[in-house]
Structures are given as C-alpha cells and as structure tokens.
Coordinates of C-alpha atoms in Angstrom, one line a residue:
X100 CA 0.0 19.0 -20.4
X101 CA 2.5 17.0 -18.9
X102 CA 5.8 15.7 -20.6
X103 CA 6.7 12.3 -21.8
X104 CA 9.6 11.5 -19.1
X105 CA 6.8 12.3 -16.2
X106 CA 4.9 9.6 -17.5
X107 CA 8.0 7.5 -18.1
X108 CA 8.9 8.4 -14.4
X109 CA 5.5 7.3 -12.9
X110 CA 5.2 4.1 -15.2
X111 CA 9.0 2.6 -14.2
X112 CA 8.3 3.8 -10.4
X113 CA 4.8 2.3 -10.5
X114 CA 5.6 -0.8 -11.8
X115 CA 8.8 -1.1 -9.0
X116 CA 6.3 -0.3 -6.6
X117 CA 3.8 -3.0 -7.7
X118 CA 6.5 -6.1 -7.3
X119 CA 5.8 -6.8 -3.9
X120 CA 2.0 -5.9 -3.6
X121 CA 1.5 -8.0 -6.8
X122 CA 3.0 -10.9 -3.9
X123 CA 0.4 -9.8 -2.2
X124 CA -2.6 -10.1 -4.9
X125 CA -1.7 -13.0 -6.7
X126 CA -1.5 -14.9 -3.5
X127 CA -4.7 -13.8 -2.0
X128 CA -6.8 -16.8 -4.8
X129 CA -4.4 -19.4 -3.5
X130 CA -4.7 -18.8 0.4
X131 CA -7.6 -21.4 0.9
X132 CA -5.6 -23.9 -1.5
X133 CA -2.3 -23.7 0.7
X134 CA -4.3 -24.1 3.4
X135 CA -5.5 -27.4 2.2
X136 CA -1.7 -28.5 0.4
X137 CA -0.2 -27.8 3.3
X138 CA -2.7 -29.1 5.9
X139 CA -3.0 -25.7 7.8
X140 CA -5.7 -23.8 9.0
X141 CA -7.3 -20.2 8.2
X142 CA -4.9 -18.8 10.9
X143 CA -1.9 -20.6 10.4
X144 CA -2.4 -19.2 6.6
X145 CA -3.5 -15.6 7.0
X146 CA -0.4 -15.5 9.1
X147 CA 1.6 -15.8 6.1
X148 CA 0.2 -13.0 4.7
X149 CA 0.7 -11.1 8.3
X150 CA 4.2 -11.6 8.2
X151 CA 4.7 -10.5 4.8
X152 CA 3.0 -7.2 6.3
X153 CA 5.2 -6.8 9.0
X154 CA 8.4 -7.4 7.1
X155 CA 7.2 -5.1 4.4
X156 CA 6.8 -2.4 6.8
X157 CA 10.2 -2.9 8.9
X158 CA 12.7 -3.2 6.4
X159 CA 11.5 0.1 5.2
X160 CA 13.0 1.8 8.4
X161 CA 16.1 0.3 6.9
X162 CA 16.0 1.0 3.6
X163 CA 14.9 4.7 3.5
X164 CA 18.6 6.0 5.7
X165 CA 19.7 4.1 3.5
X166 CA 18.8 5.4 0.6
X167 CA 19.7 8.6 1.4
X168 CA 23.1 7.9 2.5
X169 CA 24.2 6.3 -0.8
X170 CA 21.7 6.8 -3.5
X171 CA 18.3 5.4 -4.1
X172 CA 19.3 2.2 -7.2
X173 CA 21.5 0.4 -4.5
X174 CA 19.2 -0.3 -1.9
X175 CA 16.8 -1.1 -5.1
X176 CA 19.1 -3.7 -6.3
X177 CA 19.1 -4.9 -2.8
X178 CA 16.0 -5.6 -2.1
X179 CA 15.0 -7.2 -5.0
X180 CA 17.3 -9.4 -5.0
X181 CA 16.5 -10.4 -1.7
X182 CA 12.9 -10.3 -3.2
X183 CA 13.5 -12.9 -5.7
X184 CA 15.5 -15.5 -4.1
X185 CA 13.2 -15.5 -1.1
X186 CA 10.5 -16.0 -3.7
X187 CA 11.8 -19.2 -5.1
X188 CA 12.7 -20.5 -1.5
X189 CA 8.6 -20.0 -1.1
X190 CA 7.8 -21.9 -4.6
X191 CA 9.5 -24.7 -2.9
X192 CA 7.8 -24.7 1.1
X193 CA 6.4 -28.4 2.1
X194 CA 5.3 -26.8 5.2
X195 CA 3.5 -23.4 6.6
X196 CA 6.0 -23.1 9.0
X197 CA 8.6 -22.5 6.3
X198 CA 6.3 -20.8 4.4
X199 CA 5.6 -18.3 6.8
X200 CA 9.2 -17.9 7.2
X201 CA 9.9 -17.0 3.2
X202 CA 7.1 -14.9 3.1
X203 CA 8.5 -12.7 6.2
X204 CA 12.0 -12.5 4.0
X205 CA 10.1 -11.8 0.7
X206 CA 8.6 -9.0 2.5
X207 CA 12.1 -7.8 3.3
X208 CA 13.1 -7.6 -0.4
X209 CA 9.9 -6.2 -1.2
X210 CA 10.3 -3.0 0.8
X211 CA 12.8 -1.1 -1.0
X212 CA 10.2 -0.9 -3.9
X213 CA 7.6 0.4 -1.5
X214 CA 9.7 3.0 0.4
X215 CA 11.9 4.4 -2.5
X216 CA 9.9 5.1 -5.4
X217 CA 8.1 7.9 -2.6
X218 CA 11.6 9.3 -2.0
X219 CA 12.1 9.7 -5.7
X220 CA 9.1 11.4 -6.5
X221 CA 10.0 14.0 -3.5
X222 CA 13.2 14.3 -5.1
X223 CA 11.4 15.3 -8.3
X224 CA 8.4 17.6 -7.3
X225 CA 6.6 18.7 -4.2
X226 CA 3.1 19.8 -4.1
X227 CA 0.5 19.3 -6.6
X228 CA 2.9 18.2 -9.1
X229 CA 3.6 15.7 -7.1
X230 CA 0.2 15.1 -6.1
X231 CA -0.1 14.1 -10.0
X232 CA 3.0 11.8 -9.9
X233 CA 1.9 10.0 -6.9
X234 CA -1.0 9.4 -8.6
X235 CA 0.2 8.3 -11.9
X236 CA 2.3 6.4 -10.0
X237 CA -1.0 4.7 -8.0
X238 CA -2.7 4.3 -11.4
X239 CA 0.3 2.1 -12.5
X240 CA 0.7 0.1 -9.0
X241 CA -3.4 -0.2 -9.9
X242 CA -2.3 -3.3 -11.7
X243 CA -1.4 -5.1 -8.9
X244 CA -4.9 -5.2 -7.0
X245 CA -7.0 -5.1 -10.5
X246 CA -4.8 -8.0 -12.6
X247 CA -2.6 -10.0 -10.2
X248 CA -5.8 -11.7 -8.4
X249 CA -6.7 -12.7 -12.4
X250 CA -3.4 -13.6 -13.1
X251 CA -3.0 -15.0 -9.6
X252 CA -6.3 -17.4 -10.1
X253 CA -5.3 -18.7 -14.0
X254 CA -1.6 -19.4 -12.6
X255 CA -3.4 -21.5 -10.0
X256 CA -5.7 -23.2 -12.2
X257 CA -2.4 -24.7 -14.4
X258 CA 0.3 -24.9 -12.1
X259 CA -1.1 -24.5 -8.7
X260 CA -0.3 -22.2 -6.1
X261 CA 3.3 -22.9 -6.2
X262 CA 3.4 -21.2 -9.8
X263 CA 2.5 -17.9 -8.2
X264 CA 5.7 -17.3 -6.5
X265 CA 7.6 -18.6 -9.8
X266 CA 5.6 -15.9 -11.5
X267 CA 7.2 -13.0 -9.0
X268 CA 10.3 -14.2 -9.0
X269 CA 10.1 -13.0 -13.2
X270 CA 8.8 -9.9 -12.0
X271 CA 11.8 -9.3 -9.5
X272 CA 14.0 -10.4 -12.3
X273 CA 12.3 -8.2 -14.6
X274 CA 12.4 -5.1 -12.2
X275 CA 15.6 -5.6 -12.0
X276 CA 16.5 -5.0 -15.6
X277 CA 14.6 -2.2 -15.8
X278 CA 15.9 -0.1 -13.2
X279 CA 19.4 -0.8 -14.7
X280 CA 18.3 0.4 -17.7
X281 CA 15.8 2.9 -16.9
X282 CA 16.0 4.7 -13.7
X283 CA 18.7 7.4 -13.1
X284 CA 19.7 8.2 -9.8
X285 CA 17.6 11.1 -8.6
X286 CA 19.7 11.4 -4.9
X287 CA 22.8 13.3 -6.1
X288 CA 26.5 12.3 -4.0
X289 CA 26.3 16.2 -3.3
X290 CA 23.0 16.0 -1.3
X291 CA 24.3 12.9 0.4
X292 CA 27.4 14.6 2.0
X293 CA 25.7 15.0 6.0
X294 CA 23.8 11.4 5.7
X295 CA 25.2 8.7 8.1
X296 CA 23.7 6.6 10.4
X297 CA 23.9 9.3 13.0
X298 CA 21.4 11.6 11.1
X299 CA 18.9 8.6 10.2
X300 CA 18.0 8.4 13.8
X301 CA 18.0 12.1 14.3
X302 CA 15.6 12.2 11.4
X303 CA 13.8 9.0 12.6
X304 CA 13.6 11.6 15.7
X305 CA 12.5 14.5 14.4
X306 CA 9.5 12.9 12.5
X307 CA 8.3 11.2 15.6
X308 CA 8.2 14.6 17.3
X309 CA 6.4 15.7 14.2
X310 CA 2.6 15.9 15.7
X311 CA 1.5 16.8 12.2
X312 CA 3.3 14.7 9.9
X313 CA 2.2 11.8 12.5
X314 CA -1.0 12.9 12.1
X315 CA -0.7 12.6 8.2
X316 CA 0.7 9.3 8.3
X317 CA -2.1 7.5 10.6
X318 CA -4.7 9.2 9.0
X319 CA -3.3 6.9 5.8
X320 CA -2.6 4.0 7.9
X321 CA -6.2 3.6 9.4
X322 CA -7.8 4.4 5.6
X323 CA -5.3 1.4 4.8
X324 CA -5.8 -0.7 7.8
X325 CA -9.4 -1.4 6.4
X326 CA -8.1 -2.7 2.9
X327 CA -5.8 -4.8 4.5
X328 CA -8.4 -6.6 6.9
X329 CA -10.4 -6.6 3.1
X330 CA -6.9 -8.7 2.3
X331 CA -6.5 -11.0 4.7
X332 CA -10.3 -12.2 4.9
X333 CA -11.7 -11.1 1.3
X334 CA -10.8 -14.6 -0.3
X335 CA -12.0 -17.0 2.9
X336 CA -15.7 -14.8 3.1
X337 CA -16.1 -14.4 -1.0
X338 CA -15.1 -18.1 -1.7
X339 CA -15.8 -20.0 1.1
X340 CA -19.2 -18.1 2.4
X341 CA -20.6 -16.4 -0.6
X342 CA -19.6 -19.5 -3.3
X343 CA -17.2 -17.7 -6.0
X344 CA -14.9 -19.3 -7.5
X345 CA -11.4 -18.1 -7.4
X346 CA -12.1 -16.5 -10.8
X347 CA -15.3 -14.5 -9.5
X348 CA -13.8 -13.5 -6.5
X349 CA -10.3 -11.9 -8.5
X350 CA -13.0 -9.8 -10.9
X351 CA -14.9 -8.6 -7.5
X352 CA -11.6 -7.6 -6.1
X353 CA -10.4 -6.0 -8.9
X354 CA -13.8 -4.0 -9.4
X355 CA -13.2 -2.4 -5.9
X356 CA -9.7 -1.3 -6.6
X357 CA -10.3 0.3 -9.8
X358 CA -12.5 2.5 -7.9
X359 CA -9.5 3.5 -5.8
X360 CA -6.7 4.2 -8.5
X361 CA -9.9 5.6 -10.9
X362 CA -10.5 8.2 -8.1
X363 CA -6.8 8.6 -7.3
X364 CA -6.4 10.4 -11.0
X365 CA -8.4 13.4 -10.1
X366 CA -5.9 14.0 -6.9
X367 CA -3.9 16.8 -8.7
X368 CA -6.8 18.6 -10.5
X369 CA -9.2 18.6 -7.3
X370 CA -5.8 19.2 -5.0
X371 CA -4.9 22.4 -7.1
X372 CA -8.7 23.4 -7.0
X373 CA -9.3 23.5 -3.3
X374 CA -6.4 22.1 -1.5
X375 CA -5.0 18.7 -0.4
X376 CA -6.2 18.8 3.0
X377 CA -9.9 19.7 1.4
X378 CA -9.6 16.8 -0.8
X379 CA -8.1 14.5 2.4
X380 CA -11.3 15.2 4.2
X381 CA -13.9 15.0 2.1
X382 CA -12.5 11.6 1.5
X383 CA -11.9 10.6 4.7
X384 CA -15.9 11.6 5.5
X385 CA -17.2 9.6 2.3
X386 CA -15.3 6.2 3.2
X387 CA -16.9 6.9 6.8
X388 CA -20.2 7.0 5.6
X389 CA -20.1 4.4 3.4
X390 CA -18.1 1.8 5.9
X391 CA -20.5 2.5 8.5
X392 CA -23.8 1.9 6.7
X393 CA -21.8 -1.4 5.4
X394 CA -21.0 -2.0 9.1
X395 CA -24.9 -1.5 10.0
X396 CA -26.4 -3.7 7.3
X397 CA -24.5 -6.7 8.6
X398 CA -24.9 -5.9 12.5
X399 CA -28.3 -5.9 12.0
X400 CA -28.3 -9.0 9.9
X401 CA -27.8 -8.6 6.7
X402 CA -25.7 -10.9 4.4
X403 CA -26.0 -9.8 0.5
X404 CA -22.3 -9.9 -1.6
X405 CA -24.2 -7.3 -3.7
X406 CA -24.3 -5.1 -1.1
X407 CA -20.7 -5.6 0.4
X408 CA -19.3 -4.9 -3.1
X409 CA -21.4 -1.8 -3.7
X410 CA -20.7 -0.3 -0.8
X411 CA -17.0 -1.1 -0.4
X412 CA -16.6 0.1 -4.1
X413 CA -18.1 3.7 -2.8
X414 CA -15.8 3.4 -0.3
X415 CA -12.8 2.2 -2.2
X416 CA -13.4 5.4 -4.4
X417 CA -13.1 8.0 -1.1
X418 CA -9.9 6.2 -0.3
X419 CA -8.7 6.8 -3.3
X420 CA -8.9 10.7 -2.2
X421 CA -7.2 9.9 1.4
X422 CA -3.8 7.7 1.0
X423 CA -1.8 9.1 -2.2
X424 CA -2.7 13.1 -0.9
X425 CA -1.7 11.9 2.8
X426 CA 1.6 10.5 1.7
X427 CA 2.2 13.9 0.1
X428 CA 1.3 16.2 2.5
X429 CA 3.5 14.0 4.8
X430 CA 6.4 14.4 2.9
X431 CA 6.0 17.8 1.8
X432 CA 8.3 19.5 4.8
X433 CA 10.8 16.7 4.9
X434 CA 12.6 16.4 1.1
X435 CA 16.2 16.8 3.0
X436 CA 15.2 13.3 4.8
X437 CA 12.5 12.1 2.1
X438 CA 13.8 8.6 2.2
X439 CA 13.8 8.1 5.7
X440 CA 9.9 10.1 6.2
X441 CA 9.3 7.9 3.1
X442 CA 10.2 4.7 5.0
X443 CA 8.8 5.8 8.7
X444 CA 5.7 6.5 6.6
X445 CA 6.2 3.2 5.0
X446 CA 6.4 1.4 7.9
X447 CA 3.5 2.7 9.9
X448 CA 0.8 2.1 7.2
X449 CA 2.1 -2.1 6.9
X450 CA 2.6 -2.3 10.8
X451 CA -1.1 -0.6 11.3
X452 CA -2.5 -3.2 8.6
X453 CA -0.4 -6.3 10.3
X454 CA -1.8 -5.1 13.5
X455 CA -5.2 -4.8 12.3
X456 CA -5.1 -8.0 10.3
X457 CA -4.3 -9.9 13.8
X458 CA -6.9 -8.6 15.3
X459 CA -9.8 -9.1 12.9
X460 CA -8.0 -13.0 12.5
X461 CA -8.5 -13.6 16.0
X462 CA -12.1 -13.1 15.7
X463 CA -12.6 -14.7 12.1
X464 CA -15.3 -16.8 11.5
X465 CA -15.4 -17.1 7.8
X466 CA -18.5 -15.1 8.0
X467 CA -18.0 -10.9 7.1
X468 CA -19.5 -9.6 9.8
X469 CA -15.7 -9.7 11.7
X470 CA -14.3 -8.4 8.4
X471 CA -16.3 -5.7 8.0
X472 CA -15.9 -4.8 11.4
X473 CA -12.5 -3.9 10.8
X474 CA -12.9 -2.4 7.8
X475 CA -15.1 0.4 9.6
X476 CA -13.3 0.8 12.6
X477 CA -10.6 1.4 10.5
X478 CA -12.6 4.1 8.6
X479 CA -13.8 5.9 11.9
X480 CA -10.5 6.2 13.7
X481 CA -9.0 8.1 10.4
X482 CA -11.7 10.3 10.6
X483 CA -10.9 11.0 14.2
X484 CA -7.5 11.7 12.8
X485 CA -8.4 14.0 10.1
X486 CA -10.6 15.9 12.9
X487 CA -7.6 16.0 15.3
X488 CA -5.0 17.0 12.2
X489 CA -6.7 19.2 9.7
X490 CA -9.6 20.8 11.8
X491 CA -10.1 24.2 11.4
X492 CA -8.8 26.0 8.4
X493 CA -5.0 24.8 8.7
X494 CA -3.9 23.4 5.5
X495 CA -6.9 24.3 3.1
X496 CA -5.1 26.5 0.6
X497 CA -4.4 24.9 -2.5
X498 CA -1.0 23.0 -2.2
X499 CA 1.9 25.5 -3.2
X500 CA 4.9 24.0 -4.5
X501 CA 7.8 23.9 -0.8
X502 CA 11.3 25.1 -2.4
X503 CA 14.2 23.2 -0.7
X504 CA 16.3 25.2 1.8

C-alpha cells in the first residue's frame, strides 16, 4: 500500500505535466475551425500543431541542464510563464502565420512541465517504485487526452476557438500556484555542486554514446510517433470524412486514451512480476499486431470508423505497456544527470512525432488510409527496436531498485 504523499507527488507532477499536452487536446476540436477563421488550409494548420511539437521537444534540451544546475521549481516557473503569456499572444492571432509563431513559443514554455516532472520522479525512486509513479503520474496526465478534447469542443461551441487558449492560460496560471505551494524541491544544492554547462554537454555526450539507453528512448519515440500522426490527422479524418461532430469525435478520442493510461496502471504490478523489459515487449508485439491488421483493412479497402476505433483502442492499450516502462528503464542508469537524460529523452519522442507528423501531412488526403499508415510504420520500426535492444534475455529480471553511487 502506498502512502498519501506518493499519491500527492504523482497528482501535482501529473497535473504540471498535463499543462502543455492539454494545449495540445483542447486544440485538436478547433483545428478545422481555424482553418476556416483564419482562411488557411489543412497544412498551413497541422503546422501549427508541428511547431508546437518541435518546440516542445527542443526547449527540453534546455531545460533538463538546467534543472540540474539550479534546482528543478526555477526552470518550472520559467517555463510556464513563458507558457502563459505566449498563450494569450495566440488567443489574439488574426493570421496562421502568427499563429504558428505563438504556438512554437507556447511549446517553449510548455517543456519544462514535460521534461522535469521525469527528473523528479528519478530523484524520488528508481525501479519498480518508480515504474508505479510514472504511472500514477500517466493516469493523472490521462486527463489531458480523455477531457481536454470535451472541454476543448464545449469552449468552442460558446466562445470559439479563441477561448481555448484563454482556457490554458488559467491552467498555466493555476500550475503556477501550485507548484509554489505544493512542490518541494527534490534536486538538493549539495547534488548540484559539479553541474555547469560544461557537464550538460558531457552528459548530453555520454547519453548519445549510450547504444542502450538510445535504444530505450526510440523504442518510445516510434510507439509515440503513431499517436502523434493519430494527432495531427484524427480531427480532419473523424470530422471531415467519417461526419462527427466535434463532440463525437472528443468522446472517440478520449475512449482510445483511456485504454492507454487504464493499461499504464498495471505497469508496476506486471513490471515487478516479470520484468520491465518483459512487459516493454509484449507491448511493443501487441500494438504491432494490432496496427498492422488496422493497416491491412484499409489497404485493401476498407473504410469502417468502427473498425479504426476498435483496433486503435487495442492498440492504445499495448502502448500503454511500451512508453511509461521505456522512460524508466531509460533513466534508470542515469539519476546523477536525470534531468538532462529526462530532457534528451524528452526531446527525441516530440522531434520523432514532429518528424513523423510532416511526413504523414505531406501525403494527407483527408481520407485515413495516409494516417493509418503512419500509425503502423510507427508501430513496426519500435518493434525493430525492441528486437535490436532487448533481444535475448538482457534485461528480463524483474526491475531491482539502482542505488545512487
């Protein structure tokens, strides 16, 4: 049984976590609407999604050094503060142009709550333990994908799509208060002594010399590169090819990430049971499966929604398995530098979905047949990963907790 302040812990760092992505899902009802306020096409709009992305993901190589130079709350303070006056700058775009441009600074802010709240939970606990907190921590980020595309559609139905970044801004402000109030500072000044910007990028270093820890991280990104080709194309397909309304398509979105954070809870029980890397595979195999017979049904000519959200719910459950016990395993070695392999992990899952994002986009169609491409390539080249990373027996052993040096 676990004690009140770990749930504490994975509610406050959930919730910091879920500020930016919940930019992300609320937006994703609007995109077809900005498209048609701001007299811009499917392109010109997923690219404001796309450089969201790839902010996200860089300013997390910044703000993981960082972090471990002076502490984890001031970079937090930071970046959401950056977070929130970028997203009031976007509330008032007349053009995509300037649109685009916000939404690349928003994602700026928005990486310090995606990189730090990892660092602090390898702070706190290593191993299954923190196998658990990650995934306590997903279960409260959950809110994001599940309620902010609801929230996101009803804001839109009485304000527009404007009132979607007025909503975040609240969130940012809200964050804000809480982590002055809530969060202590888990990177003591003792364990900061030998961090300088000298050390980030001999960390930086020895993590991209880290075949294994690599291996980890890409294995996530390309299990992750398939949700975000589900992002950027979801709304256009479900809305504008299938018929549901804005409302519909928030409930089908939602449905599919509940299986993800509802699987995500059994990552510590089955972890402890027959290892991480066990549990990595065997979800890493399961989304395969799934994606591909989701890619065949549509190759071959298929077009049911029923059968898209059936099979992308199974598969959504598998990944569930795969990208909390990835980040974990990733991390375990490096808790000296966990902020920096926090941000470098970071950054490499958002500039793997940005890259696959662009690529899907350039053969959109508004049909899903592009999309789910994507999506299963994505699935595949993980499970190359996995082969190429966990073969064999390495890394089977139940997870067993790494004391610090």
């Amino acid at each position: 049984m676990r004690s009140s302040p770990f749930f504490r812990m994975a509610l406050l760092l959930g919730l910091l976590s879920a500020i930016g992505p919940f930019a992300i899902d609320m937006y994703l009802p609007a995109l077809p609407a900005i498209g048609q306020s701001l007299r811009a096409d499917i392109g010109a709009v997923q690219m404001s999604l796309t450089a969201f992305f790839i902010s996200l993901g860089a300013g997390q190589l910044l703000y993981g050094p960082v972090s471990d130079m002076v502490g984890r709350k001031p970079p937090l303070y930071a970046g959401l503060a950056v977070f929130a006056i970028a997203s009031v700058g976007c509330a008032l775009a007349t053009d995509i142009q300037t649109l685009i441009a916000l939404r690349f600074i928003q994602g700026l802010g928005a990486a310090a709550g995606m990189a730090i709240p990892r660092a602090v939970v390898r702070d706190l606990h290593t191993g299954t333990d923190a196998a658990r907190l990650m995934s306590l921590l997903m279960l409260v980020f959950s809110i994001s994908p599940i309620l902010a595309p609801l929230v996101g559609s009803g804001v839109i139905a009485v304000t527009g799509w404007r009132g979607v970044f007025w909503a975040v801004t609240v969130a940012a402000v809200a964050g804000l208060a809480m982590m002055a109030t809530l969060l202590a500072e888990t990177r003591p000044a003792s364990e900061r002594v030998e961090s300088s910007i000298g050390s980030a990028l001999a960390a930086y270093w020895l993590l991209l010399r880290d075949r294994h820890y690599l291996g980890l991280v890409f294995i996530g990104s390309f299990a992750m590169a398939g949700f975000f080709t589900y992002l950027a194309n979801s709304s256009f397909v479900m809305i504008d090819h299938y018929g549901l309304s804005p409302a519909l398509y928030s409930v089908a979105f939602g449905v599919n990430a509940a299986a993800f954070f509802g699987a995500s809870q059994f990552n510590g029980t089955l972890g402890e049971r027959f290892g991480l890397a066990r549990l990595v595979k065997f979800g890493v195999a399961g989304c395969g499966v799934a994606m591909v017979a989701m890619f065949a049904y549509y190759a071959m000519g298929g077009d049911s929604l029923w059968v898209m959200i059936v099979l992308y719910f199974i598969a959504s459950g598998f990944m569930g398995f795969v990208i909390p016990t990835t980040g974990v395993l990733a991390l375990e070695m490096h808790g000296a530098i966990a902020g920096t392999a926090s941000a470098l992990l970071g950054t490499l899952q958002m500039l793997t979905g940005a890259v696959a994002m662009a690529v899907v986009g350039a053969f959109t169609d508004g049909g899903p047949l592009p999309m789910v491409t994507g999506m299963a390539a994505g699935a595949l080249i993980a499970g190359v990963l996995t082969w190429l990373t966990l073969g064999g027996d390495r890394g089977t052993q139940p997870a067993r907790r790494v004391q610090e040096a």
